[in-house]
Amino acid sequence: MGASQTRLEHNYDDLTEKSGFSHEQIKNLYQRFQQLSGNNEKISRDDLERIPALNNNPIRKQIITAFFDKRNQHQNDVGSLDEIGFEQFLMVMSHFRPVNSKATEEEKATVRKQKLRFLFNMHDTDNDGIITLDEYRTVVEELLSQSGAIETEVARAIADAAMLEVASTNVPHMAPDDFYEGITFEHFEQILKGIEMESRMHIRFLDKNAATMRCGKLSS
Amino acid sequence: MAPLRRSSTLRLTGLLCLSFLVFFSRGFASHDVVSEKSSGTIQEDSHSQANSTAHKKTFPVLSFNYEHVRTPFEISLWILLALFMKLGFHIIPTVSHIVPESCLLIFVGLLVGGIIKATGEQPPVLDSNLFFLYLLPPIILDAGYFLPMRSFTENIGTILMFAVVGTLWNVFFIGGMMYAVCQIDAAELAHVDLLSCLLFGSIISAVDPVSVLAVFEEIHINELLHILVFGESLLNDAVTVVLYHLFKEFAHEQTITVTGAILGVISFFVVSLGGVMVGVIYGIVGAFTSRFTSYSRVIEPLFVFLYSYMAYLSAEIFHLSGIMSLIACGVIMRPYVEANISHKSYTTVKYFLKMWSSVSDTLIFIFLGVSTVAGPHTWNWIFVIFTVIFCLVSRVLGVIGLTAFINKFRIVKLTKKDQFIIAYGGLRGAIAFSLGFLLDNDEIKNLFLTAIITVIFFTVFVQGMTIRPLVELLAVKKKKESKESINEEIHTQFLDHLLTGIEDICGHYGHHHWKDKLNRFNKTYVKRWLIAGERSTEPQLISFYNKMELKQAMMMVESGSAAKLPTIVSTVSIRNVPTKGAPKPSRAISKSREEEIRRLLRANLQKTRQRLRSYSRYELLNDPLEDNISEARFRKQREMERRMSHYLTVPANRQETPPVRKVFFQPEHKVYTYDDSESPRGRASPSCADDVSELKETPEKPDQSSTPRANRDAELKPKEQDDQGDQLKVSRCLSDPGPNPEDDEDSTFLP
């Protein structure tokens, strides 16, 4: 731990600049990273899947995939990684930072766009820039997957209705022969503008020492 | 021109009615004095003639006996007055734009009180018993039942801080400062001791939920601020109750003991937590009861009201916080009760609550005005003015101080604008007055009452009137119009799960983690016990979806009956959304099938309308539809068309025929999903029994009904693979009802 920690300290400023977390927060997240990875340099999917608390989460697959998705690394890359290092872990986490209340309207809009982009990437699994009906159906099915025996028809209907809603709000005058290809990012922004993403999509990152935190039951 | 003339004649009528009402009540009030005397003389006569034979009294064809009905008559008159006032203010919009309703009502109360006093009678005072037992509970229940839980729980820490610490600060600051003021020789208030001042402080510090509701409702402020001020006004009841009783005891004993103080602190926890517990118990019992009320739907709303009222009264027995008990009961009961009761009962509950709270609210303000005119006043310039000043100052200081502390823990911090609104929204109201009224009768009481009334007037009039322009001026965020959107619902849930997952990955148990745990606990254990039938396992997304479908169907019904079926304008259809691998040539086929379907639907709807006309002559039951027809006229047609068309063309899959017919013909049990069963009263009893038994089977056999429906509908829809699946789903989702829809369609409704 000692050696890696000093190495990390050199990078703190660099990481802070890239991700926006404070030093304390980065330290805490690094501790967690070490725990998850079993003190390795990189985390693989299995490491994340082993977290017991995630078992009850209906969308755990999508969440785990999001961590390994290159699109979330702010680097215009596509594809997915097999393992991620701490920096990439941090970059994904930075999507969930709360927005600074003193930020200007433009900054808030940028943050909002970023968060929406993250969500969009989670839905758009084939990375063609639009969420097709099938992809949306998958989303709803996954959401309802933990609720017992729900027939796929129900999930389908909900997804269909939602899709129609997007279509009718964004493209109100379609001729009968037009195809509505799928939800583009602009449409996605439009339909979700009721939810204030910048104030909803965040979690609290601890500033204090997390040594006494109860962690997932992973044996390192 | 016409509307102008109309409004002036209305104004005249209103004034006439008002004067009539006042003079009637006045007249009767004096008349009963007369009638008492006359009945006294009659008795004397009869006594004196006791031993004589006939009375020689002619048989009274028309007699006058007012005593008999006096109390209910006068109560009704007062309520009528309140209602006319409320109506009047809405008909005359000019004044109500500037002055909030509560101010106008107090003003009316002042007028009425003045009139009564001018004619020599003693105007009625707002009796504390009446207030606490009858007028306050409906308002609180209405507020608690419809409390937005999400924002409430998200901000609970802040709300509690303001309610508890803020109120405590207010009490001690005001009490202390007033005592200091009383020491000034010029004020001649040396007889007011510290304990009395503290008692006064405890009465005057609490923010009043009635006033806050009345004023904030009209300014449509954003949800965060609304819930902060309103939540504070509700939760500070516990603090107020404890401090009030505590200081009253101390003032009585004239000493403060340390044990007393410690007991006070303990008492605070007992009062608040005890109150909540009482409410929770009643809430759970109420939810459990509602599981069985499907046997008698008509009395369902009564259960909701009575359990809540009992919770309030039970808490009051033990001097626990009745308000917190009521809120807890409403909050706990609501999700389970709503899943169990029929849609009509739900509407009834909603409307009755709104109605009662509206009447209560109006009456309270009018009585405040009347009591002002009535009560004996001891006006002491210094006392009153300093009270007002210190109330304002302490509120501002308290809010600023607390916010500075709270903002360290909040993610979405409170801005200066927010702080200002919170401070400015700290209105006092009738609770303070009633508490003051309960004090022991002595000279100090009148002094206090005068000051209390002045503060109430100041806050309601000055702050109430100026808050709206200030909100505009400061450009405070307003409440956003929430249109229910299934996309938002999906993503709200998605976000919840996502954030919980991220928290789990981060390893710390935050807000989302616990919320998730609570939800799972709720789902696995609690819902099973408290929700009847299948609904207990229904995930939230699906119930949301069904509710939306329901609303769409209802709106469609209304539009269909009020106007002719509008031509389908937007034809965004599901075919337009390509599924991967769907063969394109099928497009041509489905288009013609679509036209066919539309023609069939139109024809069916017309048939339905015809049948409807003949039907409604024999049965009273279709009143709801008649109401809907007139209501529909007020709705925006375009929105309906849009919605309708896009749901209509989820093609083929949405067989509008079954649900629409269901709505018309069996309004009671076909429209709303699952085990809704109102045995329509108009039908002969055998069929009632049938309905009930049929519907009892409903929860268990949705699949059986869906299959015959699917088969029937299969002829009408295009044979696309996807649609087949969707079809089954539709019949299930839209109006999961039925036993054997075919049989029902054949049977006529004529009894």
CSV table of C-alpha atoms in Angstrom, one decimal, chain A residues 29 32 36 48 51 53-54 56-59 62-64 67 89 93 96 98-99 101 118-119 122-123 126 128 132-137 139-140 143-144 146-147 150-151 153-154 156-169 171-181 183 188 191-197 199-206 213-217, chain B residues 150 154 408-413 415 477 480 483-509 512-514 516-517 520 523 537-542 545 548-549 569-580 584 587 591 642-643 646-647 649-651 653-654 703 721-722 724-730 732-733:
chain,number,residue,atom,x,y,z
A,29,LEU,CA,-12.2,6.1,-3.4
A,32,ARG,CA,-12.4,1.3,-2.0
A,36,LEU,CA,-12.6,-4.2,-4.7
A,48,LEU,CA,-17.6,-5.7,-9.4
A,51,ILE,CA,-20.3,-7.1,-4.5
A,53,ALA,CA,-25.2,-5.6,-2.2
A,54,LEU,CA,-25.6,-5.4,-6.0
A,56,ASN,CA,-30.7,-7.1,-5.5
A,57,ASN,CA,-30.2,-4.5,-8.1
A,58,PRO,CA,-32.2,-5.2,-11.3
A,59,ILE,CA,-29.9,-3.2,-13.5
A,62,GLN,CA,-25.9,-2.3,-17.1
A,63,ILE,CA,-24.2,-0.5,-14.2
A,64,ILE,CA,-21.2,-2.8,-14.3
A,67,PHE,CA,-17.8,1.1,-15.8
A,89,PHE,CA,-12.8,4.2,-12.1
A,93,MET,CA,-17.5,8.1,-10.6
A,96,PHE,CA,-22.1,11.3,-10.1
A,98,PRO,CA,-23.1,16.9,-7.3
A,99,VAL,CA,-23.0,20.1,-9.2
A,101,SER,CA,-24.4,25.4,-6.3
A,118,PHE,CA,-23.9,8.8,-19.3
A,119,LEU,CA,-27.5,7.6,-19.1
A,122,MET,CA,-26.2,3.0,-20.7
A,123,HIS,CA,-29.2,2.5,-22.9
A,126,ASP,CA,-24.7,-0.9,-29.7
A,128,ASP,CA,-25.1,3.8,-32.9
A,132,THR,CA,-33.9,1.8,-30.7
A,133,LEU,CA,-37.2,0.2,-29.6
A,134,ASP,CA,-35.4,-3.1,-28.9
A,135,GLU,CA,-32.9,-1.4,-26.7
A,136,TYR,CA,-35.6,0.5,-24.8
A,137,ARG,CA,-37.5,-2.7,-24.4
A,139,VAL,CA,-34.2,-1.4,-20.4
A,140,VAL,CA,-37.8,-1.8,-19.2
A,143,LEU,CA,-36.1,-2.7,-14.6
A,144,LEU,CA,-39.0,-5.1,-14.0
A,146,GLN,CA,-36.7,-8.4,-10.2
A,147,SER,CA,-40.4,-8.0,-9.6
A,150,ILE,CA,-43.8,-10.3,-15.2
A,151,GLU,CA,-44.6,-11.3,-18.7
A,153,GLU,CA,-45.6,-8.4,-23.0
A,154,VAL,CA,-46.2,-6.0,-20.1
A,156,ARG,CA,-43.0,-4.4,-24.0
A,157,ALA,CA,-46.2,-2.5,-23.8
A,158,ILE,CA,-44.6,0.0,-21.4
A,159,ALA,CA,-41.6,0.4,-23.6
A,160,ASP,CA,-43.8,0.8,-26.6
A,161,ALA,CA,-45.9,3.5,-25.0
A,162,ALA,CA,-42.8,5.3,-23.8
A,163,MET,CA,-41.3,5.2,-27.2
A,164,LEU,CA,-44.5,6.6,-28.7
A,165,GLU,CA,-44.5,9.4,-26.2
A,166,VAL,CA,-41.0,10.3,-27.2
A,167,ALA,CA,-41.9,10.2,-30.9
A,168,SER,CA,-45.0,12.2,-30.5
A,169,THR,CA,-43.4,14.9,-28.4
A,171,VAL,CA,-41.7,14.6,-34.0
A,172,PRO,CA,-45.4,15.5,-33.8
A,173,HIS,CA,-46.1,15.5,-37.5
A,174,MET,CA,-45.0,12.3,-39.0
A,175,ALA,CA,-46.5,11.1,-42.1
A,176,PRO,CA,-47.7,7.5,-42.1
A,177,ASP,CA,-44.8,6.3,-44.1
A,178,ASP,CA,-42.1,7.8,-41.9
A,179,PHE,CA,-40.1,5.7,-39.7
A,180,TYR,CA,-39.1,6.9,-36.2
A,181,GLU,CA,-35.7,5.4,-36.0
A,183,ILE,CA,-34.4,8.2,-29.6
A,188,PHE,CA,-33.5,12.1,-24.9
A,191,ILE,CA,-38.1,14.1,-22.7
A,192,LEU,CA,-36.1,14.1,-19.6
A,193,LYS,CA,-35.9,17.9,-19.1
A,194,GLY,CA,-38.6,17.6,-16.4
A,195,ILE,CA,-36.2,15.7,-14.2
A,196,GLU,CA,-33.5,18.1,-13.1
A,197,MET,CA,-30.6,15.8,-13.6
A,199,SER,CA,-29.6,18.0,-8.8
A,200,ARG,CA,-31.0,14.4,-8.9
A,201,MET,CA,-28.2,12.3,-10.3
A,202,HIS,CA,-25.6,12.4,-7.7
A,203,ILE,CA,-24.4,10.6,-4.6
A,204,ARG,CA,-22.6,11.9,-1.6
A,205,PHE,CA,-18.9,11.3,-1.7
A,206,LEU,CA,-17.4,11.2,1.7
A,213,MET,CA,-16.7,2.4,6.8
A,214,ARG,CA,-18.6,-0.8,6.5
A,215,CYS,CA,-17.4,-2.2,3.2
A,216,GLY,CA,-18.7,-4.9,1.0
A,217,LYS,CA,-17.8,-8.4,2.3
B,150,ARG,CA,-40.2,12.1,-2.0
B,154,GLU,CA,-35.2,14.0,1.0
B,408,LYS,CA,-22.7,22.1,5.4
B,409,PHE,CA,-24.7,18.9,5.2
B,410,ARG,CA,-26.9,19.6,2.2
B,411,ILE,CA,-25.9,18.8,-1.3
B,412,VAL,CA,-28.3,21.1,-2.9
B,413,LYS,CA,-27.6,24.1,-0.8
B,415,THR,CA,-29.4,30.1,-1.5
B,477,LYS,CA,-38.3,29.3,-9.1
B,480,LYS,CA,-43.1,23.3,-12.6
B,483,LYS,CA,-47.2,16.3,-16.8
B,484,GLU,CA,-47.1,12.7,-16.0
B,485,SER,CA,-44.9,11.0,-18.5
B,486,ILE,CA,-44.0,7.4,-18.6
B,487,ASN,CA,-40.5,8.2,-19.7
B,488,GLU,CA,-39.9,10.3,-16.6
B,489,GLU,CA,-41.3,7.5,-14.5
B,490,ILE,CA,-39.1,4.9,-16.1
B,491,HIS,CA,-36.1,7.1,-15.7
B,492,THR,CA,-36.9,8.1,-12.1
B,493,GLN,CA,-36.9,4.4,-11.2
B,494,PHE,CA,-33.9,3.8,-13.3
B,495,LEU,CA,-32.0,6.5,-11.6
B,496,ASP,CA,-33.0,5.2,-8.2
B,497,HIS,CA,-31.5,1.8,-9.0
B,498,LEU,CA,-28.5,3.3,-10.7
B,499,LEU,CA,-27.7,5.5,-7.7
B,500,THR,CA,-28.2,2.7,-5.3
B,501,GLY,CA,-25.8,0.6,-7.3
B,502,ILE,CA,-23.2,3.3,-7.5
B,503,GLU,CA,-23.5,3.7,-3.8
B,504,ASP,CA,-23.0,0.0,-3.3
B,505,ILE,CA,-19.9,0.1,-5.5
B,506,CYS,CA,-18.6,3.0,-3.5
B,507,GLY,CA,-19.2,1.1,-0.4
B,508,HIS,CA,-21.0,3.6,1.6
B,509,TYR,CA,-24.6,3.3,2.8
B,512,HIS,CA,-30.4,5.6,-1.7
B,513,HIS,CA,-29.2,2.5,-0.1
B,514,TRP,CA,-31.5,2.8,2.8
B,516,ASP,CA,-33.8,0.8,-1.5
B,517,LYS,CA,-33.8,-1.4,1.6
B,520,ARG,CA,-37.6,-4.1,-0.6
B,523,LYS,CA,-42.4,-5.2,-1.0
B,537,THR,CA,-47.0,-7.9,-6.1
B,538,GLU,CA,-47.5,-5.3,-8.7
B,539,PRO,CA,-44.4,-3.3,-9.3
B,540,GLN,CA,-44.7,0.4,-9.2
B,541,LEU,CA,-43.9,1.0,-12.8
B,542,ILE,CA,-46.8,-1.2,-13.9
B,545,TYR,CA,-48.6,2.6,-16.4
B,548,MET,CA,-52.0,6.4,-17.0
B,549,GLU,CA,-53.8,4.1,-19.4
B,569,VAL,CA,-54.4,13.5,-37.3
B,570,SER,CA,-51.0,12.2,-36.3
B,571,THR,CA,-50.4,8.7,-37.3
B,572,VAL,CA,-47.3,8.0,-35.4
B,573,SER,CA,-47.7,4.4,-35.1
B,574,ILE,CA,-45.7,1.6,-33.7
B,575,ARG,CA,-44.9,0.5,-37.2
B,576,ASN,CA,-43.0,3.6,-37.5
B,577,VAL,CA,-40.6,2.4,-34.9
B,578,PRO,CA,-38.7,-0.3,-36.7
B,579,THR,CA,-37.9,-3.4,-34.8
B,580,LYS,CA,-34.8,-5.0,-35.9
B,584,LYS,CA,-40.6,-4.1,-44.5
B,587,ARG,CA,-45.9,-2.2,-43.9
B,591,LYS,CA,-51.7,0.1,-43.4
B,642,ARG,CA,-52.9,13.9,-29.7
B,643,ARG,CA,-52.9,11.5,-26.9
B,646,HIS,CA,-51.0,8.1,-30.5
B,647,TYR,CA,-52.6,5.6,-28.3
B,649,THR,CA,-52.5,3.9,-33.3
B,650,VAL,CA,-50.4,1.7,-31.1
B,651,PRO,CA,-52.0,-0.1,-33.7
B,653,ASN,CA,-52.7,-3.7,-30.3
B,654,ARG,CA,-54.9,-1.3,-28.6
B,703,ASP,CA,-55.5,-15.3,-17.9
B,721,GLN,CA,-45.8,-11.4,-34.8
B,722,ASP,CA,-45.2,-8.6,-32.3
B,724,GLN,CA,-50.0,-11.0,-31.1
B,725,GLY,CA,-47.9,-10.8,-28.0
B,726,ASP,CA,-48.9,-7.2,-27.3
B,727,GLN,CA,-52.5,-8.1,-27.7
B,728,LEU,CA,-52.5,-10.4,-24.8
B,729,LYS,CA,-50.8,-7.8,-22.8
B,730,VAL,CA,-53.3,-5.2,-23.7
B,732,ARG,CA,-54.5,-7.7,-19.4
B,733,CYS,CA,-53.3,-4.3,-18.7
